[in-house]
mmCIF file of C-alpha atoms in Angstrom:
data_model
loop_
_atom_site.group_PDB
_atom_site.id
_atom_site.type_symbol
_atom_site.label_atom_id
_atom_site.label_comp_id
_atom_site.label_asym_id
_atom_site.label_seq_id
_atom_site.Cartn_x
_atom_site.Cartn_y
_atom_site.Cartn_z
ATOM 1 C CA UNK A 1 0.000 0.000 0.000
ATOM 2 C CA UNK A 2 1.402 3.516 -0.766
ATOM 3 C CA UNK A 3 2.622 5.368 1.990
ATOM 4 C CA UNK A 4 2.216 9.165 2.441
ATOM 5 C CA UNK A 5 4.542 11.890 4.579
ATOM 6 C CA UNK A 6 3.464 12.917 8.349
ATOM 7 C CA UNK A 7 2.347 16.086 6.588
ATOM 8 C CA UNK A 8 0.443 14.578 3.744
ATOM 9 C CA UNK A 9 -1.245 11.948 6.367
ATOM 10 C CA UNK A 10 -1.809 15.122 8.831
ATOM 11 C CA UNK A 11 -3.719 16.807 6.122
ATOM 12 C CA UNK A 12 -6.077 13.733 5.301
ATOM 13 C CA UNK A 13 -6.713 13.225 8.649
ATOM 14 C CA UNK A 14 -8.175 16.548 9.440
ATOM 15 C CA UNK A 15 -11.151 15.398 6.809
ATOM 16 C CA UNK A 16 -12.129 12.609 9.024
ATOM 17 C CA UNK A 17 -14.412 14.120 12.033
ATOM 18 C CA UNK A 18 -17.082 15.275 9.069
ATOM 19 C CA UNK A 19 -16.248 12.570 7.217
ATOM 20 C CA UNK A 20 -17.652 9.995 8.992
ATOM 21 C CA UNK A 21 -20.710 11.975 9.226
ATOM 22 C CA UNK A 22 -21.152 11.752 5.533
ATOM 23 C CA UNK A 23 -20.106 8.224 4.841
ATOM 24 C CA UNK A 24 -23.014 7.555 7.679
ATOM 25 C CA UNK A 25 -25.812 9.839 5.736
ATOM 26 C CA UNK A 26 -24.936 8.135 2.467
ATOM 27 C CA UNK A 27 -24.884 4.676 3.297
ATOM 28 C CA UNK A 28 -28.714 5.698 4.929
ATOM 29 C CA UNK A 29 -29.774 7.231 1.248
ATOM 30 C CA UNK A 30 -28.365 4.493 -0.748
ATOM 31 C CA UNK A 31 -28.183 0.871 0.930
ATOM 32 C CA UNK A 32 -31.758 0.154 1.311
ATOM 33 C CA UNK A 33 -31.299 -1.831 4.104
ATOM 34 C CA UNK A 34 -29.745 0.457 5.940
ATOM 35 C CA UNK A 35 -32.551 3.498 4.983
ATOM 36 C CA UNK A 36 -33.400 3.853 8.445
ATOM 37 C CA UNK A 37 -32.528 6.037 11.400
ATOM 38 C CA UNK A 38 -28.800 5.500 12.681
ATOM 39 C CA UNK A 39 -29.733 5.459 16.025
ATOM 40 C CA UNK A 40 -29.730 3.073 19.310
ATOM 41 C CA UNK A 41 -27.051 0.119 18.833
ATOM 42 C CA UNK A 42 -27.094 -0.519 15.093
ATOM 43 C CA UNK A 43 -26.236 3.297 14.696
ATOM 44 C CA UNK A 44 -23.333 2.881 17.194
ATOM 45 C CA UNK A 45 -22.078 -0.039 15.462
ATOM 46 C CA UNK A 46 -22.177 1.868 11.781
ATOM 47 C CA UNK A 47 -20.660 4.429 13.402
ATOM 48 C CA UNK A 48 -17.885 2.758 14.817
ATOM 49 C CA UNK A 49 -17.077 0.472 12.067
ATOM 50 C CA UNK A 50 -16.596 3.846 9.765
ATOM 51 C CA UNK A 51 -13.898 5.448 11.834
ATOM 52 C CA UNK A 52 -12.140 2.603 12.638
ATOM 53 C CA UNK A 53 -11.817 2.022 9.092
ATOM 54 C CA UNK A 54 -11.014 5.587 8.078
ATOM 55 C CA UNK A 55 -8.399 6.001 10.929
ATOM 56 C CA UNK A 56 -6.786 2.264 9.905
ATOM 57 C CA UNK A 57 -6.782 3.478 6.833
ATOM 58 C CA UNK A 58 -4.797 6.529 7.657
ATOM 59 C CA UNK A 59 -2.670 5.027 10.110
ATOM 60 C CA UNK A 60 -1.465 2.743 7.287
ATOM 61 C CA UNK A 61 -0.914 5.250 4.619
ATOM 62 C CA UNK A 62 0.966 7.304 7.129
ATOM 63 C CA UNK A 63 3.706 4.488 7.198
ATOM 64 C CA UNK A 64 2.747 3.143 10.679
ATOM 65 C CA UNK A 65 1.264 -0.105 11.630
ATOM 66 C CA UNK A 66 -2.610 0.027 13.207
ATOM 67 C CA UNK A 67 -2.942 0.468 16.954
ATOM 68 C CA UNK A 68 -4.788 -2.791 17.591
ATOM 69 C CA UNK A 69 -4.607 -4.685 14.537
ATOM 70 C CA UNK A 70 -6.333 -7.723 15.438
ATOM 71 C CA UNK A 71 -8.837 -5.403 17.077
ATOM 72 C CA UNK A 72 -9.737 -3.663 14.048
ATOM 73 C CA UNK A 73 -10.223 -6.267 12.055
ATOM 74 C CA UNK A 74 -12.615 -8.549 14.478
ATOM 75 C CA UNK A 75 -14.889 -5.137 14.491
ATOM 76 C CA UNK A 76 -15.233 -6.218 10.466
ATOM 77 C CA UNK A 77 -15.396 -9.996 11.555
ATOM 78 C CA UNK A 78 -17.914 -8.966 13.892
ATOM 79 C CA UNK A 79 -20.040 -6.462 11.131
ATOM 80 C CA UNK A 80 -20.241 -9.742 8.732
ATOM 81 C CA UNK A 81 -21.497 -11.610 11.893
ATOM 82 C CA UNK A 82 -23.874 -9.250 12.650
ATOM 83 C CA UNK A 83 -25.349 -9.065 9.250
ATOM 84 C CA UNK A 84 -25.867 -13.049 9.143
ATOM 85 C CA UNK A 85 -27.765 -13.366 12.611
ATOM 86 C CA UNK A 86 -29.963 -10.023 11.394
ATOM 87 C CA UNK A 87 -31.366 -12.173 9.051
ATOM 88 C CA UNK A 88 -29.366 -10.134 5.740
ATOM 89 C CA UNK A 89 -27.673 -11.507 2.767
ATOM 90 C CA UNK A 90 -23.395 -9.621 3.341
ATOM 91 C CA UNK A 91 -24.226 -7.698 -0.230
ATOM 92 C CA UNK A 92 -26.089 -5.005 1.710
ATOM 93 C CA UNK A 93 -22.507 -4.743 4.151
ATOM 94 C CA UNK A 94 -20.678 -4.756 0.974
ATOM 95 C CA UNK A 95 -22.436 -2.223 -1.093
ATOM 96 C CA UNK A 96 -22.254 0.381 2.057
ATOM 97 C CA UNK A 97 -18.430 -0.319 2.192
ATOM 98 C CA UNK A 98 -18.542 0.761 -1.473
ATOM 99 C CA UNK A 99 -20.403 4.046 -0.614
ATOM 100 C CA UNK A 100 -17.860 4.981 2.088
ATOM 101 C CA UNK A 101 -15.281 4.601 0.131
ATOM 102 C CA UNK A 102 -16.591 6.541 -2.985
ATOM 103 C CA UNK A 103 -17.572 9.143 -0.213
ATOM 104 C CA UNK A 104 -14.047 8.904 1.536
ATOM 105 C CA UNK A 105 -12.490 9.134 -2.063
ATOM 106 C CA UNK A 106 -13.802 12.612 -2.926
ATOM 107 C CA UNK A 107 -13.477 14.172 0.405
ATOM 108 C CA UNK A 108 -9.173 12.803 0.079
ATOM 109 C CA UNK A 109 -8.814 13.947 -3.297
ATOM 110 C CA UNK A 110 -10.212 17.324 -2.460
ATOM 111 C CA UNK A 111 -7.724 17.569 0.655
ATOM 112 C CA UNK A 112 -5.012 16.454 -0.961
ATOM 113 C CA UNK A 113 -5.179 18.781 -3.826
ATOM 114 C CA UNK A 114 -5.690 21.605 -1.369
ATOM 115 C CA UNK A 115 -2.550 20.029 0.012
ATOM 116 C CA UNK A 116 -0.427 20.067 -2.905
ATOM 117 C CA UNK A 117 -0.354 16.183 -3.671
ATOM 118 C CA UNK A 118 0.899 15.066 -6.918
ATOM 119 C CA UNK A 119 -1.293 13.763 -9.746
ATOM 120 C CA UNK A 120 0.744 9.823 -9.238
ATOM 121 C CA UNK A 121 -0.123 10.594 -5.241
ATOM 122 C CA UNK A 122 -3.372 10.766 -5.348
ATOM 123 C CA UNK A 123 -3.824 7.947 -7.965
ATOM 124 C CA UNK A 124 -1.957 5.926 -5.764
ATOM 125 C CA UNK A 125 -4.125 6.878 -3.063
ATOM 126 C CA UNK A 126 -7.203 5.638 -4.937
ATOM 127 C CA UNK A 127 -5.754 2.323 -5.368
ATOM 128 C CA UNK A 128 -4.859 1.876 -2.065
ATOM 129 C CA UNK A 129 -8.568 2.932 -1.038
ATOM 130 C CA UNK A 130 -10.262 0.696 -2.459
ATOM 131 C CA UNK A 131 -7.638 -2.350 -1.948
ATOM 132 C CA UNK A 132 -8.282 -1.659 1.694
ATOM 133 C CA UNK A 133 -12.203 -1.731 0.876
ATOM 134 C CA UNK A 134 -11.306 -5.398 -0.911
ATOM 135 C CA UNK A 135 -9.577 -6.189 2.186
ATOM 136 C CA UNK A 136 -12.204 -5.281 4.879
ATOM 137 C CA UNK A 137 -14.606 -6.748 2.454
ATOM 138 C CA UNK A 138 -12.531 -10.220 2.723
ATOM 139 C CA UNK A 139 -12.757 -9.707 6.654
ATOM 140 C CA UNK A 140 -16.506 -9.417 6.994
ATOM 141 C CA UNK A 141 -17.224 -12.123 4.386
ATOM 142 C CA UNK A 142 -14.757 -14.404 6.645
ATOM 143 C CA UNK A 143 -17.404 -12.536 9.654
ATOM 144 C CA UNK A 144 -20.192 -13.962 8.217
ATOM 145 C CA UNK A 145 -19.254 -17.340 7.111
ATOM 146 C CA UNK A 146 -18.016 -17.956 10.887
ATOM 147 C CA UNK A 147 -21.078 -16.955 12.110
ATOM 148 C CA UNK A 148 -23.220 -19.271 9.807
ATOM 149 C CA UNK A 149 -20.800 -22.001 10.236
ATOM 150 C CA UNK A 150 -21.390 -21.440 14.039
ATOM 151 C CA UNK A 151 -25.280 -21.635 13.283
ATOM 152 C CA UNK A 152 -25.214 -24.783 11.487
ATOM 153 C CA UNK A 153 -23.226 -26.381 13.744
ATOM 154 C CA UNK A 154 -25.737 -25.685 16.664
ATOM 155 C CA UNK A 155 -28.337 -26.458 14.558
ATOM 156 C CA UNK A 156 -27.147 -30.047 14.118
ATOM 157 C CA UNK A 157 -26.327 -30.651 17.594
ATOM 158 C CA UNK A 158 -29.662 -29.409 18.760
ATOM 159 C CA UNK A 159 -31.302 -31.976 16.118
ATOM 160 C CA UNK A 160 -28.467 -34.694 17.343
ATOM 161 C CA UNK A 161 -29.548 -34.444 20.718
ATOM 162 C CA UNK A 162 -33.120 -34.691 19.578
ATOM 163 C CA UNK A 163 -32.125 -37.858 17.558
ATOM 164 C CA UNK A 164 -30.692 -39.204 20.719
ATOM 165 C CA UNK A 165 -33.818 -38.908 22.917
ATOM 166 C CA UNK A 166 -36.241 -40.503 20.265
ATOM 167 C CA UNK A 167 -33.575 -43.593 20.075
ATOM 168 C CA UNK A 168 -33.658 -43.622 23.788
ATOM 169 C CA UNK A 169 -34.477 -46.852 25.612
ATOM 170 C CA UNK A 170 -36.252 -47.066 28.168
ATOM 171 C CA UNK A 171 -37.731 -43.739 26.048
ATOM 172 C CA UNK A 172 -37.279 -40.628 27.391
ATOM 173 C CA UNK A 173 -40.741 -38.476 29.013
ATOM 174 C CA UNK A 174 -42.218 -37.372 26.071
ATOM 175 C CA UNK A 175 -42.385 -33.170 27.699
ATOM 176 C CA UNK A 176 -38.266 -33.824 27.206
ATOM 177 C CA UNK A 177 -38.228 -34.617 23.766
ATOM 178 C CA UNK A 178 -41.168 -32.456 22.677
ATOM 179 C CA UNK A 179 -38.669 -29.650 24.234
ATOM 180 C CA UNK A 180 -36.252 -31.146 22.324
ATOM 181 C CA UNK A 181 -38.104 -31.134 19.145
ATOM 182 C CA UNK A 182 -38.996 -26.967 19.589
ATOM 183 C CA UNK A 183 -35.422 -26.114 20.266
ATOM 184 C CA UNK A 184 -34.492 -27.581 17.387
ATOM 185 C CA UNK A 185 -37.087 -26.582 14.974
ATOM 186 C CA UNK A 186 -38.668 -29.926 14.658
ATOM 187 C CA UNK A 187 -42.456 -30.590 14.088
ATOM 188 C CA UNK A 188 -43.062 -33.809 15.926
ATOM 189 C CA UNK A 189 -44.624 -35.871 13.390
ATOM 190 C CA UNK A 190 -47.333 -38.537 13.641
ATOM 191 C CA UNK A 191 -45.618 -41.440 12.552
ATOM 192 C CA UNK A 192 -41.859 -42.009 12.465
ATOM 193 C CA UNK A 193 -39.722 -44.465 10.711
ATOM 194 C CA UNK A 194 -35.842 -44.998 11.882
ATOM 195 C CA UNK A 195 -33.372 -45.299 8.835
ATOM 196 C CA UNK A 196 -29.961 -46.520 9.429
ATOM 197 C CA UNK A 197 -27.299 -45.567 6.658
ATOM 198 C CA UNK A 198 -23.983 -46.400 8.587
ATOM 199 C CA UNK A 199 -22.001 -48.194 11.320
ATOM 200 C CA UNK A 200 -18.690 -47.734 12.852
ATOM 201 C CA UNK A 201 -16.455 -50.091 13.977
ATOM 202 C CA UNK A 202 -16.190 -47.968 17.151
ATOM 203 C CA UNK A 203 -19.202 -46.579 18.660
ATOM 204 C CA UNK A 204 -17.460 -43.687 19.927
ATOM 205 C CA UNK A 205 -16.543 -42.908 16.342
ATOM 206 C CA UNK A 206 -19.047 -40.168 16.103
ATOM 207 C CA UNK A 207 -18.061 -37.443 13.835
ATOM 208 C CA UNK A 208 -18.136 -39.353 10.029
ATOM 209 C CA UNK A 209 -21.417 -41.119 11.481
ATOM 210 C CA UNK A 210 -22.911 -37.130 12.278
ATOM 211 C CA UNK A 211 -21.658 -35.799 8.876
ATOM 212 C CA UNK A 212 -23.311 -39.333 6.692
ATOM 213 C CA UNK A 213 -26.590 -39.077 8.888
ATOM 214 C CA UNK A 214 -26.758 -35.222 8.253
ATOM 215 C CA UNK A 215 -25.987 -35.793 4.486
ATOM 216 C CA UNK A 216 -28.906 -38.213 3.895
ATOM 217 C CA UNK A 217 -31.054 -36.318 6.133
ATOM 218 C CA UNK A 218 -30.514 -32.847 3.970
ATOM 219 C CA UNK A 219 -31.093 -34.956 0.497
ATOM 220 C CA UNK A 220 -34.567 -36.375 2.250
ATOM 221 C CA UNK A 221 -35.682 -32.505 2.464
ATOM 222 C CA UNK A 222 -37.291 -31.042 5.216
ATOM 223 C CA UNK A 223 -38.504 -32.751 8.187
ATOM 224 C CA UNK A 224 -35.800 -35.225 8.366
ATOM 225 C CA UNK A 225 -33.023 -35.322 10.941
ATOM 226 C CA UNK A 226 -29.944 -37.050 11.352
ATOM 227 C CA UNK A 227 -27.335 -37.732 13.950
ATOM 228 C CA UNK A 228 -24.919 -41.123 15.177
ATOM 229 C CA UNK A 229 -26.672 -42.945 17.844
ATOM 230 C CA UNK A 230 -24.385 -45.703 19.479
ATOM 231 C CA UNK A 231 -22.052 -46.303 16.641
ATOM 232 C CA UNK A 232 -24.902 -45.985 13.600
ATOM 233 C CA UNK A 233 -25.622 -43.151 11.704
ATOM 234 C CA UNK A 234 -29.568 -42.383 11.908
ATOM 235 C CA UNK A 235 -31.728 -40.600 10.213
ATOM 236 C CA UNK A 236 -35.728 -40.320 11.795
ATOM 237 C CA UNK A 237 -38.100 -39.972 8.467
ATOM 238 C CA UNK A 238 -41.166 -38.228 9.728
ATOM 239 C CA UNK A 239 -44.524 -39.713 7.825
ATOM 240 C CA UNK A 240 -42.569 -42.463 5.727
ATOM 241 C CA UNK A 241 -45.439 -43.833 4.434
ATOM 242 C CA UNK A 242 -46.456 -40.661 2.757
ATOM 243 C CA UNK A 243 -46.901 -40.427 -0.929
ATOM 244 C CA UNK A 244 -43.015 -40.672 -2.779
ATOM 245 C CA UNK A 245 -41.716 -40.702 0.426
ATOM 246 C CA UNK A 246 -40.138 -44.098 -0.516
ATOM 247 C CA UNK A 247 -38.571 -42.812 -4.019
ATOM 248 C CA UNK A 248 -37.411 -39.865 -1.801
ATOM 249 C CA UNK A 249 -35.408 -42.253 0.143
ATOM 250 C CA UNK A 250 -34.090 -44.529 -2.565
ATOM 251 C CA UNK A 251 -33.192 -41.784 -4.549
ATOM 252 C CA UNK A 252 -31.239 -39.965 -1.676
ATOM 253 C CA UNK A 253 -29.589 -43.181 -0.552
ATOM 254 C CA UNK A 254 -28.208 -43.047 -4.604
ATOM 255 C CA UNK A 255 -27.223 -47.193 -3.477
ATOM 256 C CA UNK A 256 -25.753 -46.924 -0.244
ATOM 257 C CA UNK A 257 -26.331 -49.736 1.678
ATOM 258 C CA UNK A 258 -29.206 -48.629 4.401
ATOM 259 C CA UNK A 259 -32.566 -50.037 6.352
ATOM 260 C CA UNK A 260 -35.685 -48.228 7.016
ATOM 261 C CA UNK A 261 -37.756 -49.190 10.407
ATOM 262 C CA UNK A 262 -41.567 -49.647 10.499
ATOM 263 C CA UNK A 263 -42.955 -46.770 10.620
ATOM 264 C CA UNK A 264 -44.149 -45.924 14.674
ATOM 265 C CA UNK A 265 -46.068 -43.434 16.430
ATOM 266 C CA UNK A 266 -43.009 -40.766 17.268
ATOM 267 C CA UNK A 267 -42.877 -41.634 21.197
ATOM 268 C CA UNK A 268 -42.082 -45.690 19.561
ATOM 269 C CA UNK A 269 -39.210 -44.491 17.694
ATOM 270 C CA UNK A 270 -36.207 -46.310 19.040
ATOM 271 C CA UNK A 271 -38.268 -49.824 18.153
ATOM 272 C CA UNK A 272 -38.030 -48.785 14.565
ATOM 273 C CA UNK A 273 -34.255 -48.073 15.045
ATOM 274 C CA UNK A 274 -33.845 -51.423 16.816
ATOM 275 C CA UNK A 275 -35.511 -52.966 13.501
ATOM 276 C CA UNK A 276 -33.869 -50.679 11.145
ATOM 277 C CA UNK A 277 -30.194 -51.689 12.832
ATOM 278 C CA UNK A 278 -30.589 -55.405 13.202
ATOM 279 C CA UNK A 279 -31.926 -55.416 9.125
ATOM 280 C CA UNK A 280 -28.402 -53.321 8.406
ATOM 281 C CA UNK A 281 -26.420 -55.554 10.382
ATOM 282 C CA UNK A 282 -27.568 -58.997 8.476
ATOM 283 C CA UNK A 283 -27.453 -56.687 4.657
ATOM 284 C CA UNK A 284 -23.846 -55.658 5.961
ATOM 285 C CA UNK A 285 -22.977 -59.666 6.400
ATOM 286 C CA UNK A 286 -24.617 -60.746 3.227
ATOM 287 C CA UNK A 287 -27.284 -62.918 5.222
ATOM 288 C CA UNK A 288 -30.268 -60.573 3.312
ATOM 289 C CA UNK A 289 -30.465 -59.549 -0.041
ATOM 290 C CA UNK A 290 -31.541 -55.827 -0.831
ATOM 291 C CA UNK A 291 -35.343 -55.341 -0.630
ATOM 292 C CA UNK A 292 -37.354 -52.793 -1.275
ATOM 293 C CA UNK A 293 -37.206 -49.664 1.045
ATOM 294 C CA UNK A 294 -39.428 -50.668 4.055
ATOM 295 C CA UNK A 295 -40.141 -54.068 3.127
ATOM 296 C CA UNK A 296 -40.715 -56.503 5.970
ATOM 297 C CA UNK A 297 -42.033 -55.341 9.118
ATOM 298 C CA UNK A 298 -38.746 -56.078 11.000
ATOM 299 C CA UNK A 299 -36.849 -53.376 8.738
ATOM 300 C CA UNK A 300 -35.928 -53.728 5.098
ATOM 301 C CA UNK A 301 -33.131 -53.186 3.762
ATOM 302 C CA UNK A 302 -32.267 -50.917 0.337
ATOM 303 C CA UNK A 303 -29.558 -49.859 -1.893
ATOM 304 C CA UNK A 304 -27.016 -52.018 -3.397
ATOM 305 C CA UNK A 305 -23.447 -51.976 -1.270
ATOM 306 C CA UNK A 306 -22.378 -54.110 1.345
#
């Protein structure tokens, strides 16, 4: 990044007090998402996360390294962050970064002419600006995809630990796993079938098993969830018998070796996964053929490895 005299820095820096103001009030007139009063916490954050950058910026032009460094750029991890738990796509972060720094390249240009800069300065000034608006940029996108990262993965072990307490034997009270079922976003469905997709050789071998169980459940669509329960990777098909649910399954499965349970009022659930394991066990040693998805009313087994 190009690097300017104490003087030259000195004179950019005296721009940034009003500055800020005006990156604020044009980010409000042309983000949509952000056309609202800056005020309470968001407007403190906004605020914030403007002259940090300006000052960073200005700090590094001036030829010395940030005060705080890591601190400046978690308040960009943090923006991205904040824009995935608000419920916003990170374009609407993005395009305001683009309006400060349109905004913050007039307002230097016209200091540094009044300061005498030369025509290559000030170029080279623009082309630092907006490689430091790439690299903020870079920081809140990291932000964001930490933050949904973080969501997924405590949406999955909310929906594991549901998984767990409808395999439970003796079963759990059903007030515990219809709590279970609203943390996690689950409608508790009428009937329930227990699918079984995978087995480790060591049951504490959980993390392959989560992933293979998650996989299939995704594929199934919504409703299903997936988790390892003692060494197997499960997935619990709400309303199996439904109409395609069966194709559904085959079709995600894609001929993986796997069983389906009968399907079972939901509070019944770990009898289907009893079936649905002992059915993958025998498929596993060759002592069943594949059958049809369901078939049997001890647990079928379906797809074509083993």
């Amino acid at each position: 990044m190009a690097t300017l005299t104490p003087p030259s820095a000195d004179a950019l820096r005296a721009t940034l007090p009003d500055l800020a103001d005006d990156i604020i009030a044009a980010i409000a007139r042309e983000v949509p998402d952000y056309a609202r009063a800056m005020e309470g916490r968001f407007g403190e954050v906004v605020r914030f996360g403007v002259e940090v950058a300006l000052n960073r910026f200005v700090d590094v032009l001036g030829g010395a390294a940030p005060i705080s460094e890591s601190s400046a750029r978690d308040t960009y991890v943090r923006l991205g962050a904040g824009e995935y738990r608000a419920g916003r796509t990170l374009d609407a972060l993005l395009a305001a970064y683009r309006v400060g720094a349109k905004r913050a390249w007039r307002r230097f240009v016209e200091a540094g002419t009044r300061a005498g800069f030369a025509p290559d300065a000030l170029y080279d000034l623009g082309e630092a600006m907006f490689a430091y608006i790439d690299e903020i940029s870079a920081e809140s996108a990291a932000g964001f995809a930490e933050a949904q990262s973080e969501a997924a993965g405590e949406s999955q072990r909310r929906r594991r630990a549901l998984v767990r307490l409808l395999a439970q034997e003796p079963p759990a009270a059903e007030e515990t796993v219809r709590t279970a079922a609203q943390s996690a976003g689950w409608a508790l469905p009428r009937r329930v079938a227990a699918v079984v997709v995978g087995e480790a050789e060591q049951p504490e071998a959980t993390d392959e098993l989560d992933s293979m169980a998650a996989r299939l459940a995704r594929r199934l669509g919504p409703g299903a969830v997936g988790a390892a329960v003692g060494g197997l990777a499960v997935v619990m098909l709400p309303d199996p018998e439904g109409p395609g649910r069966r194709r559904t399954l085959e079709t995600a499965l894609d001929g993986a070796l796997a069983a389906l349970g009968p399907a079972v009022a939901w509070p019944e659930a770990a009898t289907s996964l009893r079936r649905a394991a002992a059915a993958y066990r025998l498929a596993a040693q060759g002592r069943i053929g594949a059958l049809p998805a369901g078939a049997g009313g001890e647990g079928g087994a379906a797809g074509g490895r083993g």
